[in-house]
Short mmCIF file of C-alpha atoms in Angstrom, two decimals:
data_model
loop_
_atom_site.label_atom_id
_atom_site.label_comp_id
_atom_site.label_asym_id
_atom_site.label_seq_id
_atom_site.Cartn_x
_atom_site.Cartn_y
_atom_site.Cartn_z
CA MET R 1369 -34.56 17.26 -14.67
CA ILE R 1370 -34.67 13.55 -15.19
CA ARG R 1371 -35.32 11.50 -12.11
CA MET R 1372 -32.49 9.19 -11.11
CA ARG R 1373 -33.60 5.84 -9.83
CA ASP R 1374 -30.15 4.48 -9.09
CA LYS R 1375 -28.80 7.77 -7.82
CA PRO R 1376 -28.24 6.61 -4.21
CA TYR R 1377 -26.15 3.65 -5.35
CA ILE R 1378 -24.14 5.70 -7.80
CA ILE R 1379 -23.45 8.39 -5.23
CA LEU R 1380 -22.44 5.74 -2.69
CA GLY R 1381 -20.00 4.24 -5.19
CA LEU R 1382 -18.64 7.66 -6.06
CA VAL R 1383 -18.13 8.55 -2.40
CA ILE R 1384 -16.30 5.28 -1.74
CA PHE R 1385 -14.11 5.78 -4.81
CA LEU R 1386 -13.22 9.36 -3.97
CA GLY R 1387 -12.69 8.40 -0.33
CA LEU R 1388 -10.18 5.75 -1.35
CA LEU R 1389 -8.41 8.17 -3.67
CA ALA R 1390 -8.20 10.72 -0.89
CA PHE R 1391 -6.50 8.15 1.35
CA PRO R 1392 -3.26 10.14 1.78
CA PHE R 1393 -5.24 13.18 2.85
CA TRP R 1394 -7.12 11.56 5.71
CA TYR R 1395 -4.47 9.01 6.65
CA ASN R 1396 -2.03 11.74 7.66
CA VAL R 1397 -4.51 13.80 9.67
CA GLY R 1398 -3.38 14.11 13.26
CA LYS R 1399 -0.03 12.48 12.59
CA ALA R 1400 2.83 14.88 13.04
CA SER R 1401 5.19 14.42 10.15
CA ALA R 1402 8.48 16.18 10.39
CA ALA R 1403 11.13 16.08 7.74
CA PRO R 1404 14.01 13.94 8.95
CA GLU R 1405 17.14 15.61 10.21
CA PRO R 1406 20.03 13.21 9.92
CA SER R 1407 22.47 14.09 12.64
CA LEU R 1408 26.08 14.86 11.79
CA ASP R 1409 27.02 15.18 15.42
CA THR R 1410 29.49 12.36 16.06
CA PRO R 1411 32.95 12.46 17.70
CA ALA R 1412 34.68 11.69 14.41
CA ILE R 1413 32.86 14.39 12.46
CA ARG R 1414 33.40 16.94 15.19
CA GLN R 1415 37.16 16.49 14.77
CA LEU R 1416 37.08 17.08 11.04
CA SER R 1417 38.36 20.46 9.99
CA GLN R 1418 36.51 20.36 6.73
CA LYS R 1419 33.12 18.70 7.08
CA GLN R 1420 32.82 16.95 3.76
CA CYS R 1421 31.81 13.42 2.88
CA VAL R 1422 33.61 11.51 0.13
CA GLU R 1423 31.54 13.40 -2.41
CA ALA R 1424 29.46 16.56 -2.36
CA ARG R 1425 26.45 16.73 -0.10
CA SER R 1426 23.84 16.88 -2.89
CA TYR R 1427 25.45 13.93 -4.67
CA MET R 1428 25.49 11.89 -1.46
CA ARG R 1429 21.84 12.68 -0.74
CA LYS R 1430 20.82 11.52 -4.20
CA SER R 1431 23.20 8.72 -5.04
CA HIS R 1432 24.82 7.26 -1.92
CA MET R 1433 23.12 3.93 -2.60
CA GLN R 1434 24.55 3.86 -6.09
CA LEU R 1435 28.00 4.65 -4.72
CA LEU R 1436 27.73 1.92 -2.09
CA ASN R 1437 26.65 -0.53 -4.76
CA ASP R 1438 29.66 0.40 -6.92
CA TRP R 1439 31.96 0.16 -3.93
CA ARG R 1440 30.70 -3.29 -3.16
CA ASN R 1441 31.26 -4.44 -6.74
CA TRP R 1442 34.75 -2.93 -6.92
CA VAL R 1443 35.87 -4.53 -3.67
CA VAL R 1444 34.16 -7.88 -3.91
CA ARG R 1445 34.60 -8.51 -7.63
CA ASP R 1446 37.71 -6.52 -8.55
CA GLY R 1447 39.54 -6.36 -5.23
CA ASP R 1448 39.94 -2.62 -5.67
CA ARG R 1449 39.92 -0.93 -2.27
CA ILE R 1450 40.87 2.64 -3.19
CA TYR R 1451 38.23 5.18 -4.21
CA VAL R 1452 39.36 8.37 -5.88
CA ALA R 1453 36.78 11.06 -5.24
CA GLU R 1454 35.74 13.77 -7.65
CA ASN R 1455 38.21 16.18 -6.01
CA GLY R 1456 41.11 13.71 -6.28
CA LYS R 1457 41.13 12.70 -2.63
CA LYS R 1458 41.62 9.00 -1.93
CA TYR R 1459 39.47 6.95 0.43
CA GLU R 1460 39.52 3.37 1.57
CA ILE R 1461 36.48 1.58 0.21
CA SER R 1462 34.92 0.15 3.31
CA LEU R 1463 31.55 0.53 4.92
CA GLN R 1464 32.86 -0.20 8.39
CA ASN R 1465 36.14 1.68 8.19
CA SER R 1466 35.16 4.64 6.05
CA CYS R 1467 31.44 5.36 6.18
CA LEU R 1468 30.73 4.25 9.70
CA GLN R 1469 33.94 5.80 11.01
CA CYS R 1470 32.30 9.19 10.74
CA HIS R 1471 28.64 8.19 10.71
CA SER R 1472 28.77 6.07 13.83
CA ASN R 1473 25.22 7.06 14.71
CA LYS R 1474 23.08 4.79 12.56
CA ALA R 1475 19.84 5.55 14.40
CA GLN R 1476 20.26 9.30 14.13
CA PHE R 1477 21.79 9.28 10.67
CA CYS R 1478 20.92 6.36 8.36
CA ASP R 1479 17.60 5.42 9.87
CA GLN R 1480 16.28 8.99 9.89
CA CYS R 1481 15.65 9.16 6.16
CA HIS R 1482 15.31 5.43 5.56
CA ASN R 1483 12.40 5.17 7.96
CA TYR R 1484 10.89 8.38 6.65
CA VAL R 1485 10.75 7.24 3.02
CA GLY R 1486 10.06 3.63 3.95
CA VAL R 1487 13.12 1.85 2.60
CA ALA R 1488 14.85 -1.05 4.28
CA PRO R 1489 18.35 -1.37 2.83
CA ASP R 1490 19.83 -4.81 3.37
CA CYS R 1491 23.32 -3.60 4.35
CA TRP R 1492 23.13 -5.44 7.63
CA THR R 1493 22.41 -8.86 6.23
CA CYS R 1494 26.19 -9.08 5.56
CA HIS R 1495 27.73 -6.25 7.57
CA ILE R 1496 27.72 -6.06 11.31
CA GLU R 1497 25.27 -3.47 12.50
CA PRO R 1498 27.18 -0.84 14.48
CA GLU R 1499 26.62 -0.70 18.18
CA GLU R 1500 25.24 2.70 18.95
CA ASN R 1501 27.58 5.01 20.76
CA LYS R 1502 25.62 5.87 23.86
CA MET E 417 -0.96 12.43 -38.12
CA GLY E 418 -2.51 11.69 -34.75
CA ILE E 419 0.78 10.18 -33.64
CA LEU E 420 2.77 13.29 -34.50
CA VAL E 421 0.29 15.69 -32.90
CA SER E 422 0.22 13.64 -29.69
CA LEU E 423 3.96 13.16 -29.54
CA LEU E 424 4.47 16.86 -30.14
CA ALA E 425 1.98 17.69 -27.36
CA VAL E 426 3.89 15.56 -24.85
CA ILE E 427 7.22 17.01 -25.96
CA VAL E 428 5.82 20.52 -25.52
CA LEU E 429 4.65 19.59 -22.01
CA ILE E 430 8.15 18.39 -21.14
CA LEU E 431 9.66 21.55 -22.61
CA ILE E 432 7.32 23.65 -20.47
CA VAL E 433 8.77 22.03 -17.35
CA TYR E 434 12.33 22.44 -18.54
CA LEU E 435 11.72 26.12 -19.18
CA GLY E 436 9.62 26.60 -16.06
CA VAL E 437 11.82 24.81 -13.56
CA GLY E 438 15.17 24.50 -15.29
CA VAL E 439 15.35 28.06 -16.59
CA ALA E 440 12.80 30.20 -14.75
CA ASN E 441 13.10 28.40 -11.38
CA LEU E 442 9.34 28.23 -10.80
CA GLN E 443 9.57 25.34 -8.33
CA PHE E 444 6.57 26.53 -6.35
CA VAL E 445 4.38 26.73 -9.46
CA PHE E 446 5.27 23.26 -10.73
CA GLY E 447 5.65 21.63 -7.32
CA VAL E 448 2.60 23.02 -5.54
CA ILE E 449 0.18 25.06 -7.65
CA VAL E 450 0.02 22.79 -10.69
CA PRO E 451 -0.48 19.58 -8.65
CA TYR E 452 -3.23 21.21 -6.58
CA VAL E 453 -5.01 22.56 -9.65
CA ALA E 454 -4.75 19.12 -11.24
CA MET E 455 -6.13 17.41 -8.13
CA VAL E 456 -9.10 19.76 -7.91
CA THR E 457 -9.77 19.35 -11.64
CA PHE E 458 -9.59 15.58 -11.31
CA PHE E 459 -11.97 15.33 -8.35
CA ALA E 460 -14.44 17.88 -9.71
CA GLY E 461 -14.26 16.35 -13.18
CA ILE E 462 -14.93 12.84 -11.94
CA ILE E 463 -17.91 13.99 -9.91
CA TYR E 464 -19.23 15.93 -12.92
CA ARG E 465 -18.84 12.98 -15.27
CA VAL E 466 -20.38 10.41 -12.96
CA MET E 467 -23.33 12.64 -12.07
CA LYS E 468 -23.87 13.29 -15.76
CA TRP E 469 -23.98 9.56 -16.42
CA ALA E 470 -26.22 9.07 -13.43
CA SER E 471 -28.78 11.47 -14.86
CA ALA E 472 -29.00 9.64 -18.18
CA PRO E 473 -32.28 7.73 -18.24
CA VAL E 474 -32.05 3.95 -18.42
CA PRO E 475 -35.71 2.93 -18.51
CA PHE E 476 -35.20 -0.49 -20.05
CA ARG E 477 -33.00 -3.48 -19.51
CA ILE E 478 -30.40 -3.42 -22.24
CA PRO E 479 -27.73 -5.91 -21.18
CA THR E 480 -25.54 -7.45 -23.85
CA THR E 481 -25.53 -11.18 -23.42
CA GLY E 482 -23.06 -13.87 -24.27
CA GLY E 483 -24.69 -17.01 -22.96
CA GLN E 484 -27.85 -18.95 -22.27
CA GLN E 485 -30.60 -16.90 -20.71
CA LYS E 486 -32.31 -18.09 -17.54
CA SER E 487 -35.41 -19.99 -18.64
CA LEU E 488 -36.63 -23.48 -17.77
CA PRO E 489 -35.09 -25.02 -14.67
CA TRP E 490 -33.45 -27.89 -16.58
CA ILE E 491 -31.62 -25.57 -18.97
CA THR E 492 -28.31 -24.37 -17.52
CA ALA E 493 -28.19 -20.59 -17.54
CA ALA E 494 -24.99 -18.62 -17.99
CA ARG E 495 -24.68 -16.95 -14.63
CA PHE E 496 -22.14 -14.29 -15.60
CA ASP E 497 -22.55 -14.02 -19.36
CA ASN E 498 -26.29 -13.61 -19.07
CA PRO E 499 -26.83 -12.56 -15.46
CA TYR E 500 -30.35 -12.63 -14.09
CA THR E 501 -29.68 -11.73 -10.44
CA THR E 502 -27.93 -8.85 -8.73
CA ALA E 503 -25.24 -11.25 -7.54
CA GLY E 504 -24.68 -12.35 -11.12
CA VAL E 505 -24.33 -8.73 -12.21
CA ILE E 506 -21.85 -8.00 -9.44
CA GLY E 507 -19.89 -11.07 -10.49
CA ARG E 508 -19.97 -9.99 -14.10
CA ILE E 509 -18.74 -6.47 -13.33
CA ALA E 510 -16.08 -7.77 -10.95
CA LEU E 511 -14.74 -10.20 -13.55
CA GLU E 512 -14.84 -7.44 -16.13
CA VAL E 513 -13.00 -4.94 -13.95
CA LEU E 514 -10.46 -7.30 -12.44
CA LEU E 515 -9.81 -9.70 -15.31
CA PHE E 516 -11.15 -7.98 -18.45
CA ARG E 517 -13.35 -10.96 -19.22
CA SER E 518 -14.94 -9.59 -22.35
CA LEU E 519 -11.57 -8.67 -23.79
CA PHE E 520 -10.54 -12.27 -23.26
CA ARG E 521 -13.09 -13.22 -25.88
CA ASN E 522 -11.25 -11.12 -28.43
CA THR E 523 -10.49 -12.93 -31.69
CA ARG E 524 -8.81 -11.91 -34.90
CA VAL E 525 -11.01 -12.06 -37.97
CA GLU E 526 -9.71 -12.69 -41.44
CA LEU E 527 -11.42 -13.13 -44.77
CA ARG E 528 -9.63 -15.90 -46.60
CA GLU E 529 -9.94 -17.25 -50.10
CA GLY E 530 -13.14 -18.92 -50.86
CA PRO E 531 -14.36 -16.50 -49.49
CA LYS E 532 -14.10 -18.00 -46.03
CA LEU E 533 -14.36 -16.18 -42.74
CA ALA E 534 -11.74 -17.31 -40.22
CA TYR E 535 -11.39 -16.47 -36.54
CA TYR E 536 -8.00 -16.70 -34.89
CA TRP E 537 -6.92 -17.09 -31.30
CA GLU E 538 -5.77 -13.67 -30.12
CA LYS E 539 -5.06 -13.10 -26.44
CA TRP E 540 -2.15 -10.67 -26.68
CA LEU E 541 -4.32 -7.58 -26.43
CA TRP E 542 -5.99 -8.99 -23.32
CA LEU E 543 -2.66 -9.95 -21.78
CA ALA E 544 -1.03 -6.58 -22.47
CA ALA E 545 -4.07 -4.65 -21.27
CA LEU E 546 -4.21 -6.69 -18.07
CA MET E 547 -0.48 -6.28 -17.45
CA PHE E 548 -0.69 -2.57 -18.10
CA HIS E 549 -3.65 -1.86 -15.82
CA TRP E 550 -2.50 -4.05 -12.94
CA SER E 551 1.03 -2.66 -13.09
CA PHE E 552 -0.38 0.85 -13.10
CA LEU E 553 -2.45 0.12 -9.99
CA ILE E 554 0.44 -1.48 -8.12
CA ILE E 555 2.79 1.37 -9.06
CA LEU E 556 0.18 3.87 -7.88
CA LEU E 557 -0.14 2.04 -4.55
CA ARG E 558 3.64 1.84 -4.19
CA HIS E 559 3.78 5.62 -4.50
CA LEU E 560 1.84 5.86 -1.24
CA ARG E 561 5.18 5.50 0.53
CA LEU E 562 5.83 9.10 -0.49
CA PHE E 563 2.43 10.33 0.67
CA THR E 564 2.07 8.66 4.06
CA ASP E 565 4.04 8.91 7.26
CA PRO E 566 4.41 6.37 8.78
CA VAL E 567 4.26 4.18 5.69
CA PRO E 568 1.39 1.67 6.08
CA TYR E 569 2.37 -1.98 6.22
CA PHE E 570 0.57 -2.98 3.04
CA VAL E 571 2.62 -0.49 1.02
CA SER E 572 5.91 -1.91 2.29
CA LEU E 573 4.63 -5.41 1.72
CA LEU E 574 3.58 -4.63 -1.83
CA GLU E 575 6.94 -3.01 -2.50
CA GLY E 576 8.74 -6.03 -1.09
CA ILE E 577 6.83 -8.44 -3.32
CA ASP E 578 7.08 -6.24 -6.40
CA GLY E 579 10.79 -5.66 -5.87
CA PHE E 580 11.92 -9.13 -4.95
CA LEU E 581 14.17 -9.32 -8.01
CA ARG E 582 17.46 -7.82 -6.91
CA VAL E 583 19.79 -6.18 -9.30
CA GLY E 584 22.65 -4.70 -7.39
CA LEU E 585 21.52 -3.40 -4.05
CA GLN E 586 18.05 -2.28 -4.97
CA GLY E 587 14.88 -4.04 -5.84
CA LEU E 588 14.09 -4.15 -9.52
CA PHE E 589 10.35 -3.62 -9.69
CA ILE E 590 8.62 -6.19 -11.86
CA THR E 591 5.75 -3.79 -12.51
CA ASP E 592 8.19 -1.24 -13.95
CA ILE E 593 9.27 -3.73 -16.59
CA LEU E 594 5.73 -4.93 -17.24
CA ILE E 595 4.24 -1.49 -17.70
CA VAL E 596 6.94 -0.39 -20.14
CA ALA E 597 6.57 -3.63 -22.10
CA ALA E 598 2.78 -3.53 -22.09
CA ALA E 599 2.44 0.15 -23.01
CA THR E 600 4.99 -0.30 -25.79
CA TYR E 601 3.10 -3.31 -27.09
CA LEU E 602 -0.20 -1.43 -27.01
CA PHE E 603 1.37 1.42 -28.93
CA ILE E 604 3.03 -0.79 -31.54
CA ARG E 605 -0.19 -2.75 -31.99
CA ARG E 606 -2.03 0.47 -32.66
CA VAL E 607 0.47 1.47 -35.31
CA ILE E 608 1.07 -1.77 -37.20
CA ILE E 609 -2.44 -3.20 -37.47
CA PRO E 610 -3.96 -1.20 -40.35
CA GLN E 611 -7.55 -1.38 -39.12
CA VAL E 612 -6.61 -0.26 -35.61
CA ARG E 613 -4.40 2.47 -36.97
CA TYR E 614 -7.25 3.70 -39.16
CA ILE E 615 -9.57 4.21 -36.19
CA SER E 616 -6.87 5.69 -33.91
CA LEU E 617 -7.19 9.34 -33.03
CA PRO E 618 -5.00 11.79 -31.14
CA ALA E 619 -7.22 10.98 -28.13
CA ASP E 620 -5.80 7.45 -28.32
CA TYR E 621 -2.17 8.33 -28.86
CA PHE E 622 -1.94 11.24 -26.45
CA PRO E 623 -2.75 9.30 -23.25
CA LEU E 624 -0.43 6.52 -24.38
CA PHE E 625 2.48 8.91 -24.92
CA LEU E 626 1.65 10.77 -21.73
CA ILE E 627 1.66 7.58 -19.68
CA LEU E 628 4.82 6.37 -21.40
CA GLY E 629 6.40 9.72 -20.54
CA ILE E 630 5.37 9.36 -16.91
CA VAL E 631 6.62 5.79 -16.74
CA LEU E 632 9.93 6.54 -18.43
CA SER E 633 10.61 9.61 -16.29
CA GLY E 634 9.87 7.48 -13.21
CA VAL E 635 12.12 4.67 -14.40
CA LEU E 636 14.91 7.13 -15.19
CA MET E 637 14.60 8.62 -11.71
CA ARG E 638 14.65 5.32 -9.95
CA TYR E 639 17.32 3.43 -11.86
CA PHE E 640 19.47 5.95 -13.70
CA PHE E 641 19.50 9.62 -12.74
CA ARG E 642 18.68 9.64 -9.11
CA VAL E 643 16.78 12.28 -7.22
CA ASP E 644 16.78 13.15 -3.56
CA VAL E 645 13.95 10.92 -2.36
CA THR E 646 13.78 12.53 1.09
CA ALA E 647 13.23 15.93 -0.50
CA VAL E 648 10.61 14.43 -2.82
CA LYS E 649 8.76 13.03 0.16
CA GLU E 650 8.94 16.37 1.97
CA LEU E 651 7.25 17.99 -1.02
CA ALA E 652 4.63 15.23 -1.29
CA MET E 653 3.86 15.30 2.43
CA GLY E 654 3.49 19.06 2.27
CA LEU E 655 0.89 18.63 -0.45
CA VAL E 656 -1.22 16.02 1.34
CA THR E 657 -1.12 17.79 4.70
CA PHE E 658 -2.06 21.11 3.08
CA SER E 659 1.10 22.79 4.27
CA PRO E 660 2.92 22.87 0.97
CA LYS E 661 6.47 23.99 0.72
CA VAL E 662 9.26 23.43 -1.73
CA PRO E 663 12.08 21.60 0.10
CA GLU E 664 15.31 23.50 0.56
CA GLU E 665 17.31 20.70 -0.97
CA GLY E 666 16.63 21.15 -4.66
CA ILE E 667 15.04 18.34 -6.65
CA GLY E 668 16.02 17.82 -10.26
CA VAL E 669 14.04 18.85 -13.31
CA LEU E 670 13.41 15.18 -14.04
CA PHE E 671 11.25 14.93 -10.94
CA TYR E 672 9.28 18.02 -11.89
CA THR E 673 8.76 16.56 -15.36
CA HIS E 674 7.31 13.43 -13.77
CA LEU E 675 5.09 15.47 -11.47
CA PHE E 676 3.91 17.77 -14.25
CA LEU E 677 3.03 14.92 -16.60
CA VAL E 678 1.13 13.20 -13.78
CA SER E 679 -0.71 16.47 -13.09
CA VAL E 680 -1.62 16.78 -16.76
CA LEU E 681 -2.84 13.19 -16.78
CA GLY E 682 -4.93 13.84 -13.69
CA ALA E 683 -6.51 16.99 -15.08
CA TYR E 684 -7.06 15.39 -18.50
CA PHE E 685 -8.47 12.19 -17.05
CA PRO E 686 -12.13 13.09 -16.40
CA PHE E 687 -12.56 14.68 -19.83
CA SER E 688 -11.03 11.94 -21.91
CA LYS E 689 -11.72 8.30 -22.66
CA LEU E 690 -9.65 7.45 -19.60
CA VAL E 691 -12.79 7.83 -17.49
CA HIS E 692 -13.63 4.30 -18.56
CA MET E 693 -12.34 3.66 -15.05
CA GLY E 694 -15.64 4.96 -13.72
CA GLY E 695 -17.65 4.27 -16.84
CA ILE E 696 -17.18 0.52 -16.67
CA PHE E 697 -19.32 0.45 -13.53
CA LEU E 698 -22.09 2.50 -15.12
CA THR E 699 -22.37 0.67 -18.41
CA PRO E 700 -26.02 -0.34 -18.81
CA THR E 701 -25.12 -3.20 -21.13
CA ARG E 702 -23.02 -4.70 -18.31
CA ASN E 703 -24.66 -3.67 -15.06
CA LEU E 704 -28.26 -4.68 -15.65
CA PRO E 705 -29.57 -8.18 -14.97
CA ASN E 706 -31.22 -9.75 -17.97
CA ASN E 707 -34.57 -10.52 -16.33
CA SER E 708 -37.00 -8.76 -18.64
CA ARG E 709 -38.93 -12.00 -19.15
CA ALA E 710 -39.16 -12.81 -15.47
CA PHE E 711 -40.22 -9.39 -14.21
CA ARG E 712 -42.24 -6.60 -15.67
CA HIS E 713 -40.25 -3.39 -15.73
CA ILE E 714 -42.30 -0.26 -15.76
CA ASN E 715 -40.58 2.88 -16.79
CA PRO E 716 -40.41 4.65 -13.42
CA TRP E 717 -41.06 8.08 -14.82
CA ASN E 718 -44.06 7.19 -16.94
CA TYR E 719 -46.77 9.77 -16.39
CA PRO E 720 -50.37 8.51 -16.05
CA VAL E 721 -51.74 8.37 -19.60
CA LYS E 722 -55.28 9.65 -20.07
CA VAL E 723 -57.29 6.95 -21.81
CA HIS E 724 -60.77 6.94 -23.20
CA SER E 725 -61.87 3.31 -23.39
CA TYR E 726 -64.40 1.97 -25.85
CA GLU E 727 -66.87 1.38 -23.01
CA GLU E 728 -66.72 5.06 -22.07
CA TYR E 729 -66.94 6.02 -25.72
CA GLU E 730 -70.06 3.96 -26.25
CA GLU E 731 -71.52 5.35 -23.04
CA GLU E 732 -71.03 8.84 -24.41
CA PHE E 733 -72.33 8.29 -27.93
CA ARG E 734 -74.77 5.37 -27.55
CA GLU E 735 -77.87 7.31 -28.52
CA LYS E 736 -76.24 8.88 -31.54
CA MET E 737 -74.82 5.53 -32.65
CA LYS E 738 -78.20 3.87 -32.42
CA LYS E 739 -79.77 6.66 -34.44
CA VAL E 740 -77.43 6.09 -37.39
CA GLY E 741 -77.76 2.33 -37.06
CA LEU E 742 -74.28 1.52 -35.71
CA PRO E 743 -74.10 -1.69 -33.68
CA VAL E 744 -73.60 -1.18 -29.94
CA GLU E 745 -72.53 -3.65 -27.30
CA LYS E 746 -74.99 -2.64 -24.63
CA GLU E 747 -78.57 -1.79 -25.40
#
């Protein structure tokens, strides 16, 4: 066994490096992290006979931001206010009048996942943020 | 040859995921077991490699130098290129790690008619390498938003700065563009410069293709074929809190491809040339001060050598020496 003169320094550096890499492991200790549960419990949704968004649930979970982006472009640039969904149903393209009609609970719906994954969509720099229904 | 082998290896890795997750539905294997195995391999491998380096003897000062050595007080010494203090060494390593200072000195050599040796300005390798490594670091730090809850402020801040270009509703990450550009440049450079191509091995191409695969799968997920980010974070949080579970909402094969390639990179890392990440700090030609002329360095593990001096020798044989008429120092 060869003696290591600089061993203490090397081990110190290694410990610091591995400690930094393990940041997610110790950062989350003692912090309860629960998967978000966006609430679908609003007066408008309760009245729906068939609880279905403009597109399928899995599509909305993945691509709602893409859809909103397209909607914005169609309305603002092309003046096209009718969206024909995959199943042929027609919807008015409007954040306020379509999306927020059902999802009137921004704090329990939008913010749930957005806060969880740390995104801050800038919808509300143009649109009026909905007043929470008590 | 090396290119084909490496490309084939990465394609096989991607096929494994498509068969494993897409066909055989082994979400738990590819989402939990493989990442954990990769993590353990990475940590254990790094410790093994560094400890192995640490046990290599470095009895002498062997720094490479690129400037005036410290000598007489009126001669300006190169503080970083020929460091003679610990501070100088720390500065040298820091500049090396953060700015790739020695790569900045890179020139292109050509033998011209005459024959004349010509050196050309060549900073593209330095620039691409710097772009690649810094982008990689920033992208890695950005990913912390999927591994921490609540997301620390510096991660959001970094993401805000990186994504300040807006295309449509979302931020277009500058580092995403830079890393694709830089990695592509580094690959093309390897292929079109004959000398570089000649010395390139599968061990050079494979990490490049692997990283390109990771980057492209990430870019595809973010900008083109979206995945359920909330479900991805649920999986990631499960891993870092040691309560792993595959989220009920399915995540696409593209995500598992990304995760699997990252796992392979992590497990491959300590046993490949990618450990230069740790090696750069333990390079004796960089991390030793060049002070051999100012201080005497004694090999710390020298054993006491048994000597028999001439005085002792004469003491022992004086009588015999005198008898045969040999001259002695003491009578």
